[in-house]
Structure formats: structure tokens, C-alpha cells
PDB file of C-alpha atoms in Angstrom:
ATOM      1  CA  UNK A   1      -9.274 -10.101  38.682  1.00  0.00           C
ATOM      2  CA  UNK A   2      -7.788 -10.726  35.231  1.00  0.00           C
ATOM      3  CA  UNK A   3      -5.486  -8.192  33.634  1.00  0.00           C
ATOM      4  CA  UNK A   4      -7.189  -5.691  31.298  1.00  0.00           C
ATOM      5  CA  UNK A   5      -6.681  -6.563  27.622  1.00  0.00           C
ATOM      6  CA  UNK A   6      -5.789  -3.569  25.462  1.00  0.00           C
ATOM      7  CA  UNK A   7      -6.860  -3.635  21.805  1.00  0.00           C
ATOM      8  CA  UNK A   8      -5.266  -1.369  19.197  1.00  0.00           C
ATOM      9  CA  UNK A   9      -7.427  -0.153  16.331  1.00  0.00           C
ATOM     10  CA  UNK A  10      -7.618   2.448  13.600  1.00  0.00           C
ATOM     11  CA  UNK A  11     -10.153   5.185  14.242  1.00  0.00           C
ATOM     12  CA  UNK A  12     -12.575   4.742  11.361  1.00  0.00           C
ATOM     13  CA  UNK A  13     -16.153   3.713  12.117  1.00  0.00           C
ATOM     14  CA  UNK A  14     -15.563   0.307  10.555  1.00  0.00           C
ATOM     15  CA  UNK A  15     -12.285  -0.302  12.395  1.00  0.00           C
ATOM     16  CA  UNK A  16     -13.892   0.677  15.698  1.00  0.00           C
ATOM     17  CA  UNK A  17     -16.908  -1.540  14.989  1.00  0.00           C
ATOM     18  CA  UNK A  18     -14.531  -4.452  14.440  1.00  0.00           C
ATOM     19  CA  UNK A  19     -12.533  -3.694  17.584  1.00  0.00           C
ATOM     20  CA  UNK A  20     -15.716  -3.317  19.656  1.00  0.00           C
ATOM     21  CA  UNK A  21     -17.034  -6.579  18.217  1.00  0.00           C
ATOM     22  CA  UNK A  22     -13.947  -8.449  19.392  1.00  0.00           C
ATOM     23  CA  UNK A  23     -13.966  -6.561  22.699  1.00  0.00           C
ATOM     24  CA  UNK A  24     -17.570  -7.615  23.290  1.00  0.00           C
ATOM     25  CA  UNK A  25     -16.724 -11.270  22.706  1.00  0.00           C
ATOM     26  CA  UNK A  26     -13.785 -11.028  25.109  1.00  0.00           C
ATOM     27  CA  UNK A  27     -15.916  -9.281  27.744  1.00  0.00           C
ATOM     28  CA  UNK A  28     -18.412 -12.107  27.368  1.00  0.00           C
ATOM     29  CA  UNK A  29     -15.613 -14.397  28.607  1.00  0.00           C
ATOM     30  CA  UNK A  30     -15.115 -12.186  31.667  1.00  0.00           C
ATOM     31  CA  UNK A  31     -12.149 -10.102  30.492  1.00  0.00           C
ATOM     32  CA  UNK A  32     -11.752  -6.396  31.045  1.00  0.00           C
ATOM     33  CA  UNK A  33     -11.025  -4.701  27.701  1.00  0.00           C
ATOM     34  CA  UNK A  34      -9.853  -1.246  26.618  1.00  0.00           C
ATOM     35  CA  UNK A  35      -9.493   0.053  23.053  1.00  0.00           C
ATOM     36  CA  UNK A  36      -6.706   2.415  21.994  1.00  0.00           C
ATOM     37  CA  UNK A  37      -7.227   4.322  18.745  1.00  0.00           C
ATOM     38  CA  UNK A  38      -4.044   4.615  16.671  1.00  0.00           C
ATOM     39  CA  UNK A  39      -3.736   6.738  13.535  1.00  0.00           C
ATOM     40  CA  UNK A  40      -1.816   5.116  10.660  1.00  0.00           C
ATOM     41  CA  UNK A  41      -0.098   6.650   7.658  1.00  0.00           C
ATOM     42  CA  UNK A  42      -2.908   5.331   5.463  1.00  0.00           C
ATOM     43  CA  UNK A  43      -5.402   7.286   7.572  1.00  0.00           C
ATOM     44  CA  UNK A  44      -3.364  10.495   7.462  1.00  0.00           C
ATOM     45  CA  UNK A  45      -2.817  10.530   3.702  1.00  0.00           C
ATOM     46  CA  UNK A  46      -6.391  10.552   2.409  1.00  0.00           C
ATOM     47  CA  UNK A  47      -5.749  12.729  -0.634  1.00  0.00           C
ATOM     48  CA  UNK A  48      -3.311  10.471  -2.462  1.00  0.00           C
ATOM     49  CA  UNK A  49      -3.777   7.131  -4.179  1.00  0.00           C
ATOM     50  CA  UNK A  50      -2.764   3.816  -2.646  1.00  0.00           C
ATOM     51  CA  UNK A  51      -0.122   3.504  -5.371  1.00  0.00           C
ATOM     52  CA  UNK A  52       1.470   6.804  -4.287  1.00  0.00           C
ATOM     53  CA  UNK A  53       1.487   5.868  -0.601  1.00  0.00           C
ATOM     54  CA  UNK A  54       2.854   2.355  -1.077  1.00  0.00           C
ATOM     55  CA  UNK A  55       0.997  -0.584   0.363  1.00  0.00           C
ATOM     56  CA  UNK A  56       3.366  -2.231   2.814  1.00  0.00           C
ATOM     57  CA  UNK A  57       2.120  -1.531   6.315  1.00  0.00           C
ATOM     58  CA  UNK A  58       0.187   1.610   5.388  1.00  0.00           C
ATOM     59  CA  UNK A  59      -2.640   0.667   7.766  1.00  0.00           C
ATOM     60  CA  UNK A  60      -0.601  -1.381  10.253  1.00  0.00           C
ATOM     61  CA  UNK A  61       2.861   0.079  10.955  1.00  0.00           C
ATOM     62  CA  UNK A  62       1.970   2.409  13.825  1.00  0.00           C
ATOM     63  CA  UNK A  63      -0.301  -0.229  15.380  1.00  0.00           C
ATOM     64  CA  UNK A  64       2.508  -2.791  15.268  1.00  0.00           C
ATOM     65  CA  UNK A  65       4.850  -0.280  16.896  1.00  0.00           C
ATOM     66  CA  UNK A  66       2.381   0.030  19.796  1.00  0.00           C
ATOM     67  CA  UNK A  67       2.099  -3.763  19.980  1.00  0.00           C
ATOM     68  CA  UNK A  68       5.877  -4.196  20.061  1.00  0.00           C
ATOM     69  CA  UNK A  69       6.193  -1.537  22.769  1.00  0.00           C
ATOM     70  CA  UNK A  70       3.599  -3.283  24.949  1.00  0.00           C
ATOM     71  CA  UNK A  71       1.100  -0.380  24.864  1.00  0.00           C
ATOM     72  CA  UNK A  72      -1.476  -2.779  23.450  1.00  0.00           C
ATOM     73  CA  UNK A  73      -1.894  -6.558  23.715  1.00  0.00           C
ATOM     74  CA  UNK A  74      -3.491  -7.270  20.356  1.00  0.00           C
ATOM     75  CA  UNK A  75      -4.654  -5.505  17.216  1.00  0.00           C
ATOM     76  CA  UNK A  76      -7.849  -6.049  15.239  1.00  0.00           C
ATOM     77  CA  UNK A  77      -7.302  -5.601  11.503  1.00  0.00           C
ATOM     78  CA  UNK A  78      -9.232  -6.129   8.337  1.00  0.00           C
ATOM     79  CA  UNK A  79      -7.160  -9.105   7.233  1.00  0.00           C
ATOM     80  CA  UNK A  80      -6.745  -7.793   3.702  1.00  0.00           C
ATOM     81  CA  UNK A  81      -4.787  -4.839   5.166  1.00  0.00           C
ATOM     82  CA  UNK A  82      -2.141  -7.155   6.640  1.00  0.00           C
ATOM     83  CA  UNK A  83       0.910  -7.910   4.455  1.00  0.00           C
ATOM     84  CA  UNK A  84       1.313 -11.587   3.596  1.00  0.00           C
ATOM     85  CA  UNK A  85       4.611 -11.580   5.499  1.00  0.00           C
ATOM     86  CA  UNK A  86       4.323  -9.990   8.921  1.00  0.00           C
ATOM     87  CA  UNK A  87       7.377  -8.266  10.407  1.00  0.00           C
ATOM     88  CA  UNK A  88       9.448 -10.387  12.776  1.00  0.00           C
ATOM     89  CA  UNK A  89       7.944 -10.562  16.227  1.00  0.00           C
ATOM     90  CA  UNK A  90       4.286 -10.590  15.164  1.00  0.00           C
ATOM     91  CA  UNK A  91       1.761 -13.321  14.380  1.00  0.00           C
ATOM     92  CA  UNK A  92      -1.871 -13.693  13.370  1.00  0.00           C
ATOM     93  CA  UNK A  93      -3.251 -15.213  16.548  1.00  0.00           C
ATOM     94  CA  UNK A  94      -6.727 -16.123  15.280  1.00  0.00           C
ATOM     95  CA  UNK A  95      -9.028 -15.564  12.327  1.00  0.00           C
ATOM     96  CA  UNK A  96     -12.676 -15.221  13.404  1.00  0.00           C
ATOM     97  CA  UNK A  97     -15.467 -16.491  11.145  1.00  0.00           C
ATOM     98  CA  UNK A  98     -15.533 -14.558   7.889  1.00  0.00           C
ATOM     99  CA  UNK A  99     -18.570 -12.618   6.688  1.00  0.00           C
ATOM    100  CA  UNK A 100     -19.522 -11.891   3.047  1.00  0.00           C
ATOM    101  CA  UNK A 101     -16.264 -11.620   1.098  1.00  0.00           C
ATOM    102  CA  UNK A 102     -17.812 -10.194  -2.070  1.00  0.00           C
ATOM    103  CA  UNK A 103     -17.547  -6.715  -3.545  1.00  0.00           C
ATOM    104  CA  UNK A 104     -20.771  -4.791  -4.022  1.00  0.00           C
ATOM    105  CA  UNK A 105     -21.980  -2.154  -6.454  1.00  0.00           C
ATOM    106  CA  UNK A 106     -23.455   0.794  -4.572  1.00  0.00           C
ATOM    107  CA  UNK A 107     -25.583   3.356  -6.406  1.00  0.00           C
ATOM    108  CA  UNK A 108     -28.488   5.708  -5.794  1.00  0.00           C
ATOM    109  CA  UNK A 109     -30.007   5.402  -9.248  1.00  0.00           C
ATOM    110  CA  UNK A 110     -28.825   2.249 -11.042  1.00  0.00           C
ATOM    111  CA  UNK A 111     -29.799  -1.333 -10.239  1.00  0.00           C
ATOM    112  CA  UNK A 112     -26.680  -3.157 -11.437  1.00  0.00           C
ATOM    113  CA  UNK A 113     -23.310  -2.875 -13.130  1.00  0.00           C
ATOM    114  CA  UNK A 114     -24.902  -3.633 -16.487  1.00  0.00           C
ATOM    115  CA  UNK A 115     -27.570  -0.964 -15.932  1.00  0.00           C
ATOM    116  CA  UNK A 116     -24.995   1.842 -15.686  1.00  0.00           C
ATOM    117  CA  UNK A 117     -25.123   4.055 -18.808  1.00  0.00           C
ATOM    118  CA  UNK A 118     -22.094   4.488 -21.044  1.00  0.00           C
ATOM    119  CA  UNK A 119     -19.662   7.005 -19.563  1.00  0.00           C
ATOM    120  CA  UNK A 120     -21.010   6.643 -16.011  1.00  0.00           C
ATOM    121  CA  UNK A 121     -18.435   7.330 -13.299  1.00  0.00           C
ATOM    122  CA  UNK A 122     -17.567   4.458 -10.970  1.00  0.00           C
ATOM    123  CA  UNK A 123     -15.563   5.333  -7.859  1.00  0.00           C
ATOM    124  CA  UNK A 124     -12.982   2.942  -6.438  1.00  0.00           C
ATOM    125  CA  UNK A 125      -9.545   3.222  -4.853  1.00  0.00           C
ATOM    126  CA  UNK A 126      -8.705  -0.384  -5.728  1.00  0.00           C
ATOM    127  CA  UNK A 127      -6.646  -1.227  -8.798  1.00  0.00           C
ATOM    128  CA  UNK A 128      -7.902  -4.814  -8.465  1.00  0.00           C
ATOM    129  CA  UNK A 129     -11.550  -3.744  -8.719  1.00  0.00           C
ATOM    130  CA  UNK A 130     -10.904  -1.198 -11.435  1.00  0.00           C
ATOM    131  CA  UNK A 131      -8.986  -3.622 -13.642  1.00  0.00           C
ATOM    132  CA  UNK A 132     -11.608  -6.373 -13.395  1.00  0.00           C
ATOM    133  CA  UNK A 133     -14.496  -3.948 -13.884  1.00  0.00           C
ATOM    134  CA  UNK A 134     -12.817  -2.336 -16.874  1.00  0.00           C
ATOM    135  CA  UNK A 135     -12.657  -5.736 -18.566  1.00  0.00           C
ATOM    136  CA  UNK A 136     -16.423  -6.067 -18.058  1.00  0.00           C
ATOM    137  CA  UNK A 137     -17.415  -2.459 -18.807  1.00  0.00           C
ATOM    138  CA  UNK A 138     -14.649  -0.624 -20.701  1.00  0.00           C
ATOM    139  CA  UNK A 139     -17.164   2.118 -21.575  1.00  0.00           C
ATOM    140  CA  UNK A 140     -17.373   3.391 -17.983  1.00  0.00           C
ATOM    141  CA  UNK A 141     -15.154   6.036 -16.365  1.00  0.00           C
ATOM    142  CA  UNK A 142     -13.277   4.835 -13.287  1.00  0.00           C
ATOM    143  CA  UNK A 143     -12.432   7.576 -10.787  1.00  0.00           C
ATOM    144  CA  UNK A 144     -10.234   7.479  -7.669  1.00  0.00           C
ATOM    145  CA  UNK A 145     -12.313   7.300  -4.457  1.00  0.00           C
ATOM    146  CA  UNK A 146     -10.406   7.359  -1.145  1.00  0.00           C
ATOM    147  CA  UNK A 147     -11.761   7.689   2.359  1.00  0.00           C
ATOM    148  CA  UNK A 148     -13.645   5.600   4.885  1.00  0.00           C
ATOM    149  CA  UNK A 149     -17.068   4.113   4.186  1.00  0.00           C
ATOM    150  CA  UNK A 150     -18.980   7.220   5.308  1.00  0.00           C
ATOM    151  CA  UNK A 151     -16.779   9.510   3.202  1.00  0.00           C
ATOM    152  CA  UNK A 152     -17.283   7.415   0.077  1.00  0.00           C
ATOM    153  CA  UNK A 153     -21.043   7.183   0.603  1.00  0.00           C
ATOM    154  CA  UNK A 154     -21.168  10.960   1.106  1.00  0.00           C
ATOM    155  CA  UNK A 155     -19.265  11.538  -2.145  1.00  0.00           C
ATOM    156  CA  UNK A 156     -21.696   9.213  -3.918  1.00  0.00           C
ATOM    157  CA  UNK A 157     -24.638  11.089  -2.435  1.00  0.00           C
ATOM    158  CA  UNK A 158     -23.155  14.387  -3.638  1.00  0.00           C
ATOM    159  CA  UNK A 159     -23.106  13.047  -7.185  1.00  0.00           C
ATOM    160  CA  UNK A 160     -19.315  12.708  -7.551  1.00  0.00           C
ATOM    161  CA  UNK A 161     -19.967   9.308  -9.163  1.00  0.00           C
ATOM    162  CA  UNK A 162     -22.923   7.310 -10.392  1.00  0.00           C
ATOM    163  CA  UNK A 163     -21.756   4.210  -8.513  1.00  0.00           C
ATOM    164  CA  UNK A 164     -19.002   3.018  -6.214  1.00  0.00           C
ATOM    165  CA  UNK A 165     -17.652  -0.453  -5.494  1.00  0.00           C
ATOM    166  CA  UNK A 166     -16.943  -1.419  -1.898  1.00  0.00           C
ATOM    167  CA  UNK A 167     -16.493  -4.550   0.194  1.00  0.00           C
ATOM    168  CA  UNK A 168     -19.799  -6.047   1.304  1.00  0.00           C
ATOM    169  CA  UNK A 169     -18.380  -6.755   4.761  1.00  0.00           C
ATOM    170  CA  UNK A 170     -17.931  -3.121   5.759  1.00  0.00           C
ATOM    171  CA  UNK A 171     -21.398  -2.048   4.675  1.00  0.00           C
ATOM    172  CA  UNK A 172     -23.031  -5.078   6.282  1.00  0.00           C
ATOM    173  CA  UNK A 173     -21.191  -4.555   9.578  1.00  0.00           C
ATOM    174  CA  UNK A 174     -22.092  -0.865   9.712  1.00  0.00           C
ATOM    175  CA  UNK A 175     -25.671  -1.561   8.532  1.00  0.00           C
ATOM    176  CA  UNK A 176     -25.229   0.846   5.630  1.00  0.00           C
ATOM    177  CA  UNK A 177     -26.782  -1.374   2.967  1.00  0.00           C
ATOM    178  CA  UNK A 178     -29.510   0.954   1.659  1.00  0.00           C
ATOM    179  CA  UNK A 179     -27.785   1.652  -1.662  1.00  0.00           C
ATOM    180  CA  UNK A 180     -26.310  -1.797  -2.301  1.00  0.00           C
ATOM    181  CA  UNK A 181     -27.643  -2.753  -5.733  1.00  0.00           C
ATOM    182  CA  UNK A 182     -25.629  -5.841  -6.621  1.00  0.00           C
ATOM    183  CA  UNK A 183     -23.371  -8.296  -4.828  1.00  0.00           C
ATOM    184  CA  UNK A 184     -20.697  -9.241  -7.351  1.00  0.00           C
ATOM    185  CA  UNK A 185     -19.908 -12.953  -7.354  1.00  0.00           C
ATOM    186  CA  UNK A 186     -16.226 -13.959  -7.131  1.00  0.00           C
ATOM    187  CA  UNK A 187     -16.446 -15.343 -10.666  1.00  0.00           C
ATOM    188  CA  UNK A 188     -17.345 -11.793 -11.840  1.00  0.00           C
ATOM    189  CA  UNK A 189     -15.109  -9.640  -9.611  1.00  0.00           C
ATOM    190  CA  UNK A 190     -12.728 -11.773  -7.585  1.00  0.00           C
ATOM    191  CA  UNK A 191     -12.233 -10.311  -4.068  1.00  0.00           C
ATOM    192  CA  UNK A 192      -8.953  -9.395  -2.410  1.00  0.00           C
ATOM    193  CA  UNK A 193      -7.179 -12.063  -0.363  1.00  0.00           C
ATOM    194  CA  UNK A 194      -8.635 -12.057   3.136  1.00  0.00           C
ATOM    195  CA  UNK A 195     -11.575  -9.817   2.257  1.00  0.00           C
ATOM    196  CA  UNK A 196     -14.432 -10.114   4.747  1.00  0.00           C
ATOM    197  CA  UNK A 197     -12.156 -11.622   7.412  1.00  0.00           C
ATOM    198  CA  UNK A 198     -10.588 -10.154  10.520  1.00  0.00           C
ATOM    199  CA  UNK A 199      -7.012 -10.788  11.556  1.00  0.00           C
ATOM    200  CA  UNK A 200      -6.195 -10.656  15.275  1.00  0.00           C
ATOM    201  CA  UNK A 201      -2.508  -9.740  15.424  1.00  0.00           C
ATOM    202  CA  UNK A 202      -0.503 -10.522  18.556  1.00  0.00           C
ATOM    203  CA  UNK A 203       3.147 -10.602  19.586  1.00  0.00           C
ATOM    204  CA  UNK A 204       4.749 -13.837  18.421  1.00  0.00           C
ATOM    205  CA  UNK A 205       5.170 -16.185  21.352  1.00  0.00           C
ATOM    206  CA  UNK A 206       2.664 -14.355  23.587  1.00  0.00           C
ATOM    207  CA  UNK A 207       1.105 -17.482  25.076  1.00  0.00           C
ATOM    208  CA  UNK A 208      -1.202 -15.591  27.454  1.00  0.00           C
ATOM    209  CA  UNK A 209      -2.934 -13.529  24.757  1.00  0.00           C
ATOM    210  CA  UNK A 210      -2.870 -16.454  22.342  1.00  0.00           C
ATOM    211  CA  UNK A 211      -4.825 -18.496  24.878  1.00  0.00           C
ATOM    212  CA  UNK A 212      -7.222 -15.626  25.627  1.00  0.00           C
ATOM    213  CA  UNK A 213      -8.240 -15.162  21.968  1.00  0.00           C
ATOM    214  CA  UNK A 214      -8.091 -18.841  20.953  1.00  0.00           C
ATOM    215  CA  UNK A 215     -11.863 -19.329  21.146  1.00  0.00           C
ATOM    216  CA  UNK A 216     -12.351 -16.780  18.326  1.00  0.00           C
ATOM    217  CA  UNK A 217     -10.622 -18.901  15.674  1.00  0.00           C
ATOM    218  CA  UNK A 218     -12.751 -20.394  12.880  1.00  0.00           C
ATOM    219  CA  UNK A 219     -11.157 -23.388  11.131  1.00  0.00           C
ATOM    220  CA  UNK A 220     -12.804 -22.910   7.710  1.00  0.00           C
ATOM    221  CA  UNK A 221     -11.905 -19.220   7.667  1.00  0.00           C
ATOM    222  CA  UNK A 222      -8.311 -19.930   8.685  1.00  0.00           C
ATOM    223  CA  UNK A 223      -8.008 -22.533   5.893  1.00  0.00           C
ATOM    224  CA  UNK A 224      -9.476 -20.201   3.265  1.00  0.00           C
ATOM    225  CA  UNK A 225      -7.474 -17.092   4.120  1.00  0.00           C
ATOM    226  CA  UNK A 226      -4.271 -19.113   4.495  1.00  0.00           C
ATOM    227  CA  UNK A 227      -4.719 -20.402   0.938  1.00  0.00           C
ATOM    228  CA  UNK A 228      -5.509 -16.897  -0.324  1.00  0.00           C
ATOM    229  CA  UNK A 229      -2.495 -15.308   1.351  1.00  0.00           C
ATOM    230  CA  UNK A 230      -0.173 -18.078   0.110  1.00  0.00           C
ATOM    231  CA  UNK A 231      -1.420 -17.421  -3.428  1.00  0.00           C
ATOM    232  CA  UNK A 232      -0.990 -13.655  -3.075  1.00  0.00           C
ATOM    233  CA  UNK A 233       2.558 -14.066  -1.748  1.00  0.00           C
ATOM    234  CA  UNK A 234       3.458 -16.465  -4.562  1.00  0.00           C
ATOM    235  CA  UNK A 235       2.183 -13.958  -7.104  1.00  0.00           C
ATOM    236  CA  UNK A 236       4.178 -11.157  -5.453  1.00  0.00           C
ATOM    237  CA  UNK A 237       1.080  -9.085  -4.877  1.00  0.00           C
ATOM    238  CA  UNK A 238      -0.030  -6.235  -2.658  1.00  0.00           C
ATOM    239  CA  UNK A 239      -2.503  -3.366  -2.828  1.00  0.00           C
ATOM    240  CA  UNK A 240      -0.853  -2.053  -5.991  1.00  0.00           C
ATOM    241  CA  UNK A 241      -1.227  -5.245  -8.028  1.00  0.00           C
ATOM    242  CA  UNK A 242      -4.602  -6.200  -9.544  1.00  0.00           C
ATOM    243  CA  UNK A 243      -4.903  -9.683  -8.012  1.00  0.00           C
ATOM    244  CA  UNK A 244      -8.093 -11.265  -6.752  1.00  0.00           C
ATOM    245  CA  UNK A 245      -8.090 -14.577  -4.892  1.00  0.00           C
ATOM    246  CA  UNK A 246     -10.936 -16.236  -3.036  1.00  0.00           C
ATOM    247  CA  UNK A 247     -11.137 -19.637  -1.350  1.00  0.00           C
ATOM    248  CA  UNK A 248     -14.364 -21.243  -0.152  1.00  0.00           C
ATOM    249  CA  UNK A 249     -15.744 -24.609   0.864  1.00  0.00           C
ATOM    250  CA  UNK A 250     -17.489 -26.453  -1.957  1.00  0.00           C
ATOM    251  CA  UNK A 251     -19.214 -29.795  -2.407  1.00  0.00           C
ATOM    252  CA  UNK A 252     -15.877 -31.354  -3.367  1.00  0.00           C
ATOM    253  CA  UNK A 253     -13.776 -29.819  -0.576  1.00  0.00           C
ATOM    254  CA  UNK A 254     -12.232 -26.370  -0.846  1.00  0.00           C
ATOM    255  CA  UNK A 255     -11.942 -24.460  -4.098  1.00  0.00           C
ATOM    256  CA  UNK A 256      -9.813 -21.401  -4.758  1.00  0.00           C
ATOM    257  CA  UNK A 257     -10.485 -18.866  -7.484  1.00  0.00           C
ATOM    258  CA  UNK A 258      -7.761 -16.564  -8.765  1.00  0.00           C
ATOM    259  CA  UNK A 259      -7.919 -13.594 -11.103  1.00  0.00           C
ATOM    260  CA  UNK A 260      -5.162 -11.345 -12.419  1.00  0.00           C
ATOM    261  CA  UNK A 261      -6.261  -8.381 -14.498  1.00  0.00           C
ATOM    262  CA  UNK A 262      -4.456  -6.113 -16.928  1.00  0.00           C
ATOM    263  CA  UNK A 263      -4.435  -2.649 -15.266  1.00  0.00           C
ATOM    264  CA  UNK A 264      -5.213  -1.089 -18.651  1.00  0.00           C
ATOM    265  CA  UNK A 265      -8.276  -3.294 -18.973  1.00  0.00           C
ATOM    266  CA  UNK A 266      -9.305  -5.909 -21.443  1.00  0.00           C
ATOM    267  CA  UNK A 267      -7.491  -8.958 -20.089  1.00  0.00           C
ATOM    268  CA  UNK A 268      -8.395 -11.045 -17.050  1.00  0.00           C
ATOM    269  CA  UNK A 269      -6.632 -14.333 -16.408  1.00  0.00           C
ATOM    270  CA  UNK A 270      -8.636 -16.694 -14.213  1.00  0.00           C
ATOM    271  CA  UNK A 271      -7.942 -19.979 -12.480  1.00  0.00           C
ATOM    272  CA  UNK A 272      -9.850 -22.430 -10.270  1.00  0.00           C
ATOM    273  CA  UNK A 273      -8.272 -25.228  -8.236  1.00  0.00           C
ATOM    274  CA  UNK A 274      -9.886 -27.736  -5.853  1.00  0.00           C
ATOM    275  CA  UNK A 275      -8.053 -29.426  -2.995  1.00  0.00           C
ATOM    276  CA  UNK A 276      -7.729 -30.203   0.700  1.00  0.00           C
ATOM    277  CA  UNK A 277      -4.439 -28.516   1.659  1.00  0.00           C
ATOM    278  CA  UNK A 278      -4.390 -24.732   2.061  1.00  0.00           C
ATOM    279  CA  UNK A 279      -0.738 -24.185   1.164  1.00  0.00           C
ATOM    280  CA  UNK A 280      -0.956 -26.461  -1.866  1.00  0.00           C
ATOM    281  CA  UNK A 281      -4.131 -24.739  -3.083  1.00  0.00           C
ATOM    282  CA  UNK A 282      -2.557 -21.308  -2.818  1.00  0.00           C
ATOM    283  CA  UNK A 283       0.601 -22.342  -4.613  1.00  0.00           C
ATOM    284  CA  UNK A 284      -1.334 -24.206  -7.325  1.00  0.00           C
ATOM    285  CA  UNK A 285      -3.608 -21.329  -8.269  1.00  0.00           C
ATOM    286  CA  UNK A 286      -0.642 -18.938  -8.321  1.00  0.00           C
ATOM    287  CA  UNK A 287       1.382 -21.312 -10.493  1.00  0.00           C
ATOM    288  CA  UNK A 288      -1.489 -21.636 -12.957  1.00  0.00           C
ATOM    289  CA  UNK A 289      -1.888 -17.873 -13.244  1.00  0.00           C
ATOM    290  CA  UNK A 290       1.856 -17.383 -13.692  1.00  0.00           C
ATOM    291  CA  UNK A 291       1.863 -20.062 -16.384  1.00  0.00           C
ATOM    292  CA  UNK A 292      -0.870 -18.102 -18.168  1.00  0.00           C
ATOM    293  CA  UNK A 293       1.438 -15.054 -18.183  1.00  0.00           C
ATOM    294  CA  UNK A 294       0.318 -13.128 -15.107  1.00  0.00           C
ATOM    295  CA  UNK A 295       3.822 -11.802 -14.397  1.00  0.00           C
ATOM    296  CA  UNK A 296       3.834  -9.907 -17.702  1.00  0.00           C
ATOM    297  CA  UNK A 297       0.762  -7.956 -16.590  1.00  0.00           C
ATOM    298  CA  UNK A 298       2.615  -6.741 -13.485  1.00  0.00           C
ATOM    299  CA  UNK A 299       5.473  -5.125 -15.372  1.00  0.00           C
ATOM    300  CA  UNK A 300       5.692  -1.453 -14.535  1.00  0.00           C
ATOM    301  CA  UNK A 301       3.548  -1.782 -11.415  1.00  0.00           C
ATOM    302  CA  UNK A 302       5.234  -1.193  -8.059  1.00  0.00           C
ATOM    303  CA  UNK A 303       5.030  -4.158  -5.732  1.00  0.00           C
ATOM    304  CA  UNK A 304       6.402  -2.815  -2.453  1.00  0.00           C
TER     305      UNK A 304
END
């Protein structure tokens, strides 16, 4: 009988859905699987902004500690939560096929971003979303919205905002799509690097687990998120910097879209590059944005 595989996961409904999804695929290959719920600093500090917490490892540190200690064999993350440089001793083993990477506008009463009345409150915890949205609709009020998907939907239902912006992937996975009014194309609101993708983190050099999870890897997803994470690293970005980057297959190969927005609103620098090498694509879109003056927009923003 094969050794039981232990998966580490955060305790939110979405995190557990993702962990159970991977567990189900592994069980389908005949493996015994257990899931250990691990609370991270990002989960404990729900009443402060991402900028106050600091982004590096806020949803991963405690899980990586369990992985290093051998309490778990792998961790299932939303890839956008993983820093572009993992601590020594860890590796992204596989990247399963990505689902919808777009952001969505969620509202009880309004059909689209443009339909929101002047002064309407839009809830988001993401500086990236807020900065890009503010360039499109500077007349709206953007309010801080922390919490898991259920918490944010509850706040919306209570009338704490007229709309919220979330990742499509989480709502689709949890089948909580009733109030999705508009899926925002990457050319409108460019997603975060890795959005919609899972990252299966393992101990570096763990050949046994690497072999066990190898069947989950999707080549197109790995290419796209590699390019996105290279671009994000080259731009020096994290959760506190308003950077969007999205790579996808197109008729002419792969294309990568980049967007850097002025946190105060009004300015969005955009770039599009086509190519066949993930690292080169990521570096090229970052270089173009930096040449446009992206670094100046980051001044005064913490980048830990």
C-alpha cells in the first residue's frame, strides 16, 4: 500500500476546495490522501490592509514551515499568493491547467462597471484592481474589502458596497456566480500574475512527490505563469504594487499583456509582447513598461 500523501492548505472554503480538488485527482491514481489545515498570518489578520501586513509569505509562511518539517508532503496554493522567488528548499512541482484568469464585477443591482452611478462604492483589497479601476472610473469610491469569498459576498449583500471586484476563478470554483455581472477582459483590468492557476509546492529535490504529482502539470499553463512571474519579478512587484500581467496562447504563439497603474489613479501604462520563450516574454514586457516609466509610479510604495 502506498504511503499516505499529506496536503497542507489554508482553511478558507476556496483553499479547501482547491486542496480537495487535487486530493481527488491523486486518489483517482490510487493514492491515500489527507489534508492538514494550516492558519497563516494573512488569515489571522483580517482587519488590516495587505499593505499593512506586508505581502511576502503572508499566505504561505506557516505552510512552508510545515512542509520543511515534513508534517506535510505538498501544499496547494493559489499561485498568485506565492512569491516570485520561493525560499530555499522549496519548488513549484506542477501547475495544473488554469481556469478563468479574469477579474469580475460582482453586484446585486448594477449590470456592469459602466452602469455604476457616480459615487458608488466598489470594494476591493487589491491595489492593482483599485488603481486600474480608478483610471476607468475616477468618480467611484473605492473601499477596502478584506476577507474570504463568503465574507466579501456577505458584506456586499449587507449593502456595504454597491459592487465588489473578485477573481473569477474563486467564484467559479465555489459555484457562487449568481451576482457576477461582468467579466473584465485583461485589456480592461489586467489580472495578477498567476491568477486562476494553482501552484503545487513541494520540497526541492523530493523526487517521490515530484513523480506522484507530475501528471497534474499543464504545459500551456506552466508557460504562461512562468512568463507572468518573470515579468513580475523583473518589475519588482508584489501584492503592494499595482502590476497586472497576463500571458495567453494566441493565433501567433503566446502573447503577454502588462499593465502598471498609478496608485492615485489616472495613469495606466500598458504593453503587449508576442513570442515563443516564456522567460524572454516576461523580461520583454517588463522592460517595455520600465522604459515607459513604470518605476516612477512605484516610488513611495513598499515592495517587501
